[in-house]
Amino acid sequence: MDRRVPKKGDDDASGKERPTLKTLAFMTGLGVTTVSRALKDAPEIGAETRRRVQLVAKQIGYRPNRAGVRLRTGKTNVISLVLNTEHELMSFVSDIIYGVTEVIADTPYHLIVTPYSRSQDPLDPVRYLVETGSADGVIISRTQPNDPRARYMLERGIPFATHGRTDMGLVHPYHDFDNYAFAGEAVRYLAGRGRSRLALVTPPLGLTYYGHTVNGFADALSEVGASEVPFNTVSIDQSIEQIRTRTAQLMRRKDRPDGFVSSAAAATLAIVAGIEDAGLKLGRDVDVVSKQSSELLHLFRRELLVVNENFRLAGSELARAVLGWIGGADPGSLQSLSTPSEVLPYRG
């Protein structure tokens, strides 16, 4: 009977030890140095040898020892996604994570999520990652025009990418959705349906895409000759119940809007509820154009008009940007902007 005490790093209590470079060398008949270089895609190792070593590694579940990698190279092979746990919706989180992991799946890197809450300074988790050397690259969201997190990481030479742009005159990788174009296209579409009194449900004040959205909305109103019905007491960060109540109050006024532009699908659910609380009918009395990241809004109400924003694409682009910077690419070449889809009515 085997009474060996499992060593640290064993896979489980079954006593099966984690595969090592020596395991791979034994199974492939190659030297440890050759195996190590093949796993790193070293050009001096032939393509067939690299393929064979990597296939065997995958089959036996080989994973490099992170502590050993860090001691040898100073790297962690970690990308950290820093998220506000109170404001990010689960659909956003899951899609961003999916996009990131899809890109890093065939690299030595893996993803950790670093959360923070409303009570924390958003710089705190970034400062922790940098000061402890916990990650080789960082992805942040809820980007501000003058974002202290981006400035902090730039000053310390930490590869990172922002979901959204800054306006600091500093060059760094980012991926963004063109919210100026979204708001303008939404206004023009509503005007084409005869709507002339429009309200905007904005992103949170203080984030960069708030300004992009507001400016796109205002410029398009001027272009089509429509007017704005102010709805300044609401943003997409507020609760569904708050948005619903204030929408109902707005829609009971004589000068109520006949069209809405909404910056988030969750807010749109509340807007529709408020419209119906006021005794009005979507599609007849008022139209709503909303961003969405999944195909759910038309299941809720067919009358809704939607523009798709792809958060999986955002995650993929952000991961490529961080890996590119780690790999030595020029940060200015690692910037991307998604163009909104056309406004889509229900086509069931």
Short mmCIF file of C-alpha atoms in Angstrom, two decimals:
data_model
loop_
_atom_site.label_atom_id
_atom_site.label_comp_id
_atom_site.label_asym_id
_atom_site.label_seq_id
_atom_site.Cartn_x
_atom_site.Cartn_y
_atom_site.Cartn_z
CA MET A 1 0.00 0.00 0.00
CA ASP A 2 1.38 3.36 -1.04
CA ARG A 3 1.50 5.60 2.05
CA ARG A 4 3.47 8.39 0.38
CA VAL A 5 2.48 11.86 1.54
CA PRO A 6 1.38 13.90 -1.52
CA LYS A 7 3.91 16.57 -2.34
CA LYS A 8 3.03 20.21 -2.83
CA GLY A 9 2.02 20.58 -6.47
CA ASP A 10 0.51 17.09 -6.78
CA ASP A 11 -2.70 17.19 -8.78
CA ASP A 12 -4.89 15.67 -6.07
CA ALA A 13 -5.06 13.18 -3.27
CA SER A 14 -4.77 10.32 -5.77
CA GLY A 15 -1.00 10.79 -5.63
CA LYS A 16 -0.61 11.63 -9.32
CA GLU A 17 2.20 14.16 -9.67
CA ARG A 18 1.88 17.12 -11.99
CA PRO A 19 3.68 16.61 -15.33
CA THR A 20 7.00 18.44 -15.59
CA LEU A 21 9.48 19.28 -18.33
CA LYS A 22 11.27 16.04 -17.44
CA THR A 23 8.01 14.14 -18.02
CA LEU A 24 7.69 15.70 -21.47
CA ALA A 25 11.33 14.99 -22.25
CA PHE A 26 10.90 11.31 -21.30
CA MET A 27 7.69 10.91 -23.34
CA THR A 28 9.07 12.61 -26.46
CA GLY A 29 12.62 11.29 -26.29
CA LEU A 30 14.00 14.81 -26.38
CA GLY A 31 16.20 16.80 -24.03
CA VAL A 32 14.69 19.05 -21.37
CA THR A 33 16.18 22.15 -23.02
CA THR A 34 14.71 21.20 -26.41
CA VAL A 35 11.30 20.58 -24.87
CA SER A 36 11.40 23.93 -23.07
CA ARG A 37 12.27 25.79 -26.25
CA ALA A 38 9.64 23.91 -28.26
CA LEU A 39 6.95 24.99 -25.80
CA LYS A 40 8.05 28.60 -26.29
CA ASP A 41 7.90 28.30 -30.11
CA ALA A 42 11.63 29.00 -30.36
CA PRO A 43 12.48 29.40 -34.08
CA GLU A 44 15.60 27.25 -33.81
CA ILE A 45 13.38 24.22 -33.02
CA GLY A 46 11.83 22.59 -36.08
CA ALA A 47 8.11 23.05 -36.69
CA GLU A 48 7.37 19.32 -36.48
CA THR A 49 9.23 19.02 -33.16
CA ARG A 50 7.37 22.03 -31.74
CA ARG A 51 4.06 20.56 -32.85
CA ARG A 52 4.82 17.15 -31.33
CA VAL A 53 5.97 18.55 -27.99
CA GLN A 54 3.00 20.89 -27.70
CA LEU A 55 0.56 18.10 -28.59
CA VAL A 56 1.98 15.80 -25.92
CA ALA A 57 1.96 18.65 -23.40
CA LYS A 58 -1.71 19.26 -24.09
CA GLN A 59 -2.57 15.56 -23.88
CA ILE A 60 -0.95 15.06 -20.47
CA GLY A 61 -2.12 18.38 -19.04
CA TYR A 62 1.30 19.98 -18.66
CA ARG A 63 1.27 23.47 -17.18
CA PRO A 64 4.40 25.51 -16.38
CA ASN A 65 4.99 26.10 -12.69
CA ARG A 66 4.10 29.78 -12.23
CA ALA A 67 6.41 30.29 -9.28
CA GLY A 68 9.30 28.82 -11.25
CA VAL A 69 8.50 30.90 -14.32
CA ARG A 70 8.44 34.06 -12.22
CA LEU A 71 11.79 33.24 -10.61
CA ARG A 72 13.45 32.54 -13.98
CA THR A 73 11.89 35.30 -16.09
CA GLY A 74 10.35 37.86 -13.73
CA LYS A 75 7.01 37.22 -15.44
CA THR A 76 3.75 36.01 -13.92
CA ASN A 77 2.02 34.99 -17.19
CA VAL A 78 -1.07 36.72 -15.78
CA ILE A 79 -3.38 39.27 -17.37
CA SER A 80 -5.65 41.02 -14.85
CA LEU A 81 -9.09 42.34 -15.75
CA VAL A 82 -10.05 45.03 -13.20
CA LEU A 83 -13.82 45.36 -12.78
CA ASN A 84 -16.21 47.39 -10.67
CA THR A 85 -18.40 44.70 -9.08
CA GLU A 86 -21.34 47.03 -8.45
CA HIS A 87 -21.71 48.69 -11.84
CA GLU A 88 -20.72 46.04 -14.38
CA LEU A 89 -23.63 43.84 -15.49
CA MET A 90 -23.12 40.10 -15.71
CA SER A 91 -23.63 40.05 -19.48
CA PHE A 92 -20.82 42.57 -19.88
CA VAL A 93 -18.53 40.67 -17.51
CA SER A 94 -19.13 37.26 -19.06
CA ASP A 95 -18.72 38.52 -22.64
CA ILE A 96 -15.53 40.47 -21.88
CA ILE A 97 -14.07 37.45 -20.07
CA TYR A 98 -15.01 35.16 -22.96
CA GLY A 99 -13.30 37.46 -25.45
CA VAL A 100 -10.12 37.73 -23.38
CA THR A 101 -9.82 34.01 -22.66
CA GLU A 102 -10.45 33.13 -26.31
CA VAL A 103 -7.36 35.14 -27.30
CA ILE A 104 -5.04 33.97 -24.52
CA ALA A 105 -6.10 30.30 -24.72
CA ASP A 106 -3.09 29.31 -26.86
CA THR A 107 -0.58 31.48 -24.99
CA PRO A 108 1.18 30.97 -21.65
CA TYR A 109 -1.07 33.63 -20.15
CA HIS A 110 -4.16 33.19 -18.06
CA LEU A 111 -6.74 35.64 -16.76
CA ILE A 112 -7.52 36.78 -13.24
CA VAL A 113 -10.37 39.14 -12.39
CA THR A 114 -9.52 41.84 -9.84
CA PRO A 115 -12.74 43.30 -8.40
CA TYR A 116 -13.32 46.56 -6.58
CA SER A 117 -16.42 48.24 -5.18
CA ARG A 118 -17.95 51.70 -5.14
CA SER A 119 -16.42 52.44 -1.73
CA GLN A 120 -12.89 51.96 -3.10
CA ASP A 121 -10.70 54.34 -5.05
CA PRO A 122 -10.55 52.78 -8.56
CA LEU A 123 -6.79 53.27 -8.45
CA ASP A 124 -6.43 50.94 -5.43
CA PRO A 125 -6.66 47.58 -7.25
CA VAL A 126 -4.35 48.80 -10.02
CA ARG A 127 -1.81 50.06 -7.50
CA TYR A 128 -1.95 46.67 -5.73
CA LEU A 129 -1.33 44.76 -8.97
CA VAL A 130 1.63 46.96 -9.87
CA GLU A 131 3.24 47.13 -6.43
CA THR A 132 2.98 43.37 -5.85
CA GLY A 133 4.00 42.43 -9.40
CA SER A 134 0.86 40.28 -9.63
CA ALA A 135 0.29 40.65 -13.38
CA ASP A 136 2.24 41.25 -16.57
CA GLY A 137 -0.61 43.23 -18.11
CA VAL A 138 -3.82 44.95 -16.98
CA ILE A 139 -7.20 45.69 -18.58
CA ILE A 140 -9.42 48.40 -17.09
CA SER A 141 -12.95 49.61 -17.87
CA ARG A 142 -15.10 52.62 -16.91
CA THR A 143 -12.42 54.82 -18.43
CA GLN A 144 -12.32 58.53 -17.61
CA PRO A 145 -11.07 61.38 -19.83
CA ASN A 146 -8.24 62.07 -17.37
CA ASP A 147 -7.85 58.60 -15.91
CA PRO A 148 -5.39 58.35 -12.98
CA ARG A 149 -5.08 54.58 -13.48
CA ALA A 150 -3.83 54.98 -17.04
CA ARG A 151 -1.39 57.71 -16.02
CA TYR A 152 -0.12 55.61 -13.11
CA MET A 153 0.57 52.57 -15.30
CA LEU A 154 2.14 54.63 -18.07
CA GLU A 155 4.53 56.22 -15.58
CA ARG A 156 5.55 52.77 -14.35
CA GLY A 157 5.83 51.11 -17.72
CA ILE A 158 3.10 48.52 -17.08
CA PRO A 159 1.46 47.16 -20.25
CA PHE A 160 -2.29 47.81 -20.14
CA ALA A 161 -5.33 48.52 -22.28
CA THR A 162 -8.47 50.52 -21.53
CA HIS A 163 -12.03 49.70 -22.49
CA GLY A 164 -12.83 53.19 -23.69
CA ARG A 165 -10.56 56.11 -24.49
CA THR A 166 -8.87 58.72 -22.36
CA ASP A 167 -8.37 62.37 -23.30
CA MET A 168 -5.03 63.07 -21.62
CA GLY A 169 -2.85 63.49 -24.69
CA LEU A 170 -1.06 60.26 -23.73
CA VAL A 171 -0.74 57.29 -26.08
CA HIS A 172 -1.85 53.88 -24.83
CA PRO A 173 -3.74 50.84 -26.17
CA TYR A 174 -7.54 50.85 -26.04
CA HIS A 175 -10.65 49.40 -27.56
CA ASP A 176 -13.78 51.52 -27.73
CA PHE A 177 -17.27 51.54 -29.23
CA ASP A 178 -18.06 54.64 -31.29
CA ASN A 179 -20.76 56.09 -29.04
CA TYR A 180 -20.75 59.40 -30.91
CA ALA A 181 -21.78 57.54 -34.06
CA PHE A 182 -24.31 55.42 -32.13
CA ALA A 183 -26.12 58.43 -30.68
CA GLY A 184 -26.14 60.25 -34.00
CA GLU A 185 -27.46 57.25 -35.92
CA ALA A 186 -30.18 56.71 -33.31
CA VAL A 187 -31.37 60.32 -33.57
CA ARG A 188 -31.42 60.21 -37.37
CA TYR A 189 -33.39 56.95 -37.34
CA LEU A 190 -35.97 58.32 -34.92
CA ALA A 191 -36.30 61.49 -36.99
CA GLY A 192 -36.91 59.31 -40.03
CA ARG A 193 -39.87 57.80 -38.17
CA GLY A 194 -41.31 61.26 -37.55
CA ARG A 195 -40.09 61.62 -33.96
CA SER A 196 -39.02 65.16 -33.09
CA ARG A 197 -38.87 65.43 -29.27
CA LEU A 198 -36.12 63.16 -28.07
CA ALA A 199 -34.69 62.21 -24.65
CA LEU A 200 -31.30 60.67 -23.96
CA VAL A 201 -30.50 58.18 -21.21
CA THR A 202 -26.79 58.79 -20.80
CA PRO A 203 -23.79 56.86 -19.57
CA PRO A 204 -22.51 57.93 -16.13
CA LEU A 205 -21.21 61.49 -15.96
CA GLY A 206 -17.44 61.43 -15.63
CA LEU A 207 -16.73 58.55 -18.01
CA THR A 208 -15.27 59.39 -21.40
CA TYR A 209 -18.09 57.86 -23.40
CA TYR A 210 -20.58 60.14 -21.63
CA GLY A 211 -19.14 63.06 -23.62
CA HIS A 212 -19.03 61.08 -26.86
CA THR A 213 -22.69 60.07 -26.48
CA VAL A 214 -23.97 63.51 -25.47
CA ASN A 215 -22.09 65.24 -28.30
CA GLY A 216 -23.29 62.75 -30.90
CA PHE A 217 -26.87 63.22 -29.71
CA ALA A 218 -26.67 67.02 -29.72
CA ASP A 219 -25.01 67.27 -33.13
CA ALA A 220 -27.57 64.96 -34.72
CA LEU A 221 -30.49 66.86 -33.15
CA SER A 222 -29.19 70.02 -34.80
CA GLU A 223 -28.73 68.19 -38.10
CA VAL A 224 -32.31 66.86 -38.28
CA GLY A 225 -34.03 69.82 -36.61
CA ALA A 226 -35.33 67.84 -33.63
CA SER A 227 -35.41 69.09 -30.04
CA GLU A 228 -34.18 67.57 -26.79
CA VAL A 229 -36.47 66.82 -23.88
CA PRO A 230 -34.05 67.03 -20.93
CA PHE A 231 -33.77 63.86 -18.86
CA ASN A 232 -30.79 64.87 -16.75
CA THR A 233 -31.90 63.11 -13.57
CA VAL A 234 -31.21 59.67 -15.03
CA SER A 235 -28.15 57.70 -16.12
CA ILE A 236 -27.67 54.02 -16.88
CA ASP A 237 -25.84 53.57 -13.52
CA GLN A 238 -29.06 54.10 -11.59
CA SER A 239 -31.32 51.29 -10.46
CA ILE A 240 -34.02 49.91 -12.73
CA GLU A 241 -36.66 51.12 -10.29
CA GLN A 242 -35.27 54.67 -10.26
CA ILE A 243 -35.19 54.83 -14.07
CA ARG A 244 -38.69 53.36 -14.29
CA THR A 245 -40.16 55.88 -11.83
CA ARG A 246 -38.54 58.90 -13.45
CA THR A 247 -39.50 57.75 -16.94
CA ALA A 248 -43.13 57.43 -15.87
CA GLN A 249 -43.01 60.94 -14.38
CA LEU A 250 -41.52 62.33 -17.59
CA MET A 251 -44.08 60.56 -19.79
CA ARG A 252 -47.01 62.02 -17.86
CA ARG A 253 -45.96 65.55 -18.80
CA LYS A 254 -47.61 67.41 -21.68
CA ASP A 255 -44.25 68.07 -23.30
CA ARG A 256 -43.17 64.43 -23.05
CA PRO A 257 -40.70 62.97 -25.55
CA ASP A 258 -41.84 60.87 -28.47
CA GLY A 259 -38.46 59.14 -28.76
CA PHE A 260 -35.69 57.84 -26.48
CA VAL A 261 -32.06 56.98 -27.08
CA SER A 262 -30.82 54.55 -24.43
CA SER A 263 -27.17 53.73 -23.74
CA ALA A 264 -27.77 50.30 -22.17
CA ALA A 265 -30.21 47.42 -22.48
CA ALA A 266 -30.91 47.16 -18.73
CA ALA A 267 -31.93 50.82 -18.64
CA THR A 268 -34.17 50.22 -21.65
CA LEU A 269 -36.18 47.60 -19.75
CA ALA A 270 -36.88 50.26 -17.11
CA ILE A 271 -37.71 52.91 -19.71
CA VAL A 272 -40.30 50.64 -21.32
CA ALA A 273 -41.83 49.85 -17.94
CA GLY A 274 -42.06 53.59 -17.18
CA ILE A 275 -43.66 54.30 -20.55
CA GLU A 276 -46.28 51.64 -19.91
CA ASP A 277 -46.82 52.83 -16.32
CA ALA A 278 -47.82 56.19 -17.85
CA GLY A 279 -50.46 54.45 -19.97
CA LEU A 280 -48.60 54.88 -23.28
CA LYS A 281 -47.74 52.33 -25.93
CA LEU A 282 -44.28 51.60 -27.28
CA GLY A 283 -44.14 51.95 -31.06
CA ARG A 284 -47.29 54.04 -31.21
CA ASP A 285 -46.77 56.92 -28.77
CA VAL A 286 -43.02 56.67 -28.46
CA ASP A 287 -40.05 54.84 -30.00
CA VAL A 288 -36.89 53.70 -28.22
CA VAL A 289 -33.49 53.05 -29.81
CA SER A 290 -31.20 51.13 -27.48
CA LYS A 291 -27.76 49.57 -27.45
CA GLN A 292 -27.69 45.88 -26.63
CA SER A 293 -24.96 43.28 -26.26
CA SER A 294 -27.19 40.22 -26.65
CA GLU A 295 -30.27 39.34 -28.64
CA LEU A 296 -32.68 39.86 -25.74
CA LEU A 297 -34.48 43.16 -26.24
CA HIS A 298 -36.65 41.95 -29.11
CA LEU A 299 -37.74 39.03 -26.94
CA PHE A 300 -38.88 41.58 -24.36
CA ARG A 301 -40.66 43.97 -26.75
CA ARG A 302 -40.68 43.58 -30.53
CA GLU A 303 -41.25 47.31 -30.96
CA LEU A 304 -37.80 48.18 -29.65
CA LEU A 305 -35.15 49.44 -32.07
CA VAL A 306 -31.66 48.14 -31.33
CA VAL A 307 -27.99 48.73 -32.10
CA ASN A 308 -25.60 45.90 -31.29
CA GLU A 309 -22.41 46.35 -29.26
CA ASN A 310 -20.10 43.33 -29.19
CA PHE A 311 -18.43 42.94 -25.79
CA ARG A 312 -16.81 39.66 -26.81
CA LEU A 313 -15.04 41.54 -29.57
CA ALA A 314 -14.03 44.18 -27.02
CA GLY A 315 -12.50 41.50 -24.78
CA SER A 316 -10.62 39.99 -27.71
CA GLU A 317 -9.26 43.34 -28.87
CA LEU A 318 -8.21 44.33 -25.37
CA ALA A 319 -6.38 41.03 -24.84
CA ARG A 320 -4.58 41.38 -28.19
CA ALA A 321 -3.60 44.93 -27.27
CA VAL A 322 -2.09 43.94 -23.92
CA LEU A 323 -0.27 40.94 -25.38
CA GLY A 324 0.98 43.13 -28.20
CA TRP A 325 2.42 45.68 -25.80
CA ILE A 326 4.02 42.93 -23.71
CA GLY A 327 5.52 41.60 -26.95
CA GLY A 328 7.10 44.96 -27.77
CA ALA A 329 4.59 46.51 -30.18
CA ASP A 330 4.13 50.29 -30.33
CA PRO A 331 1.21 51.19 -27.98
CA GLY A 332 -0.14 53.59 -30.58
CA SER A 333 -0.63 50.69 -32.99
CA LEU A 334 -2.79 48.83 -30.47
CA GLN A 335 -5.91 51.02 -30.60
CA SER A 336 -9.25 49.96 -32.09
CA LEU A 337 -12.72 51.46 -32.47
CA SER A 338 -15.89 49.47 -33.19
CA THR A 339 -18.43 50.95 -35.59
CA PRO A 340 -22.08 50.61 -34.50
CA SER A 341 -24.39 48.33 -36.43
CA GLU A 342 -27.33 49.88 -38.22
CA VAL A 343 -30.48 50.45 -36.17
CA LEU A 344 -32.38 47.18 -36.31
CA PRO A 345 -36.16 46.91 -36.03
CA TYR A 346 -37.72 43.55 -35.14
CA ARG A 347 -37.51 41.12 -38.06
CA GLY A 348 -39.18 38.04 -36.68
#
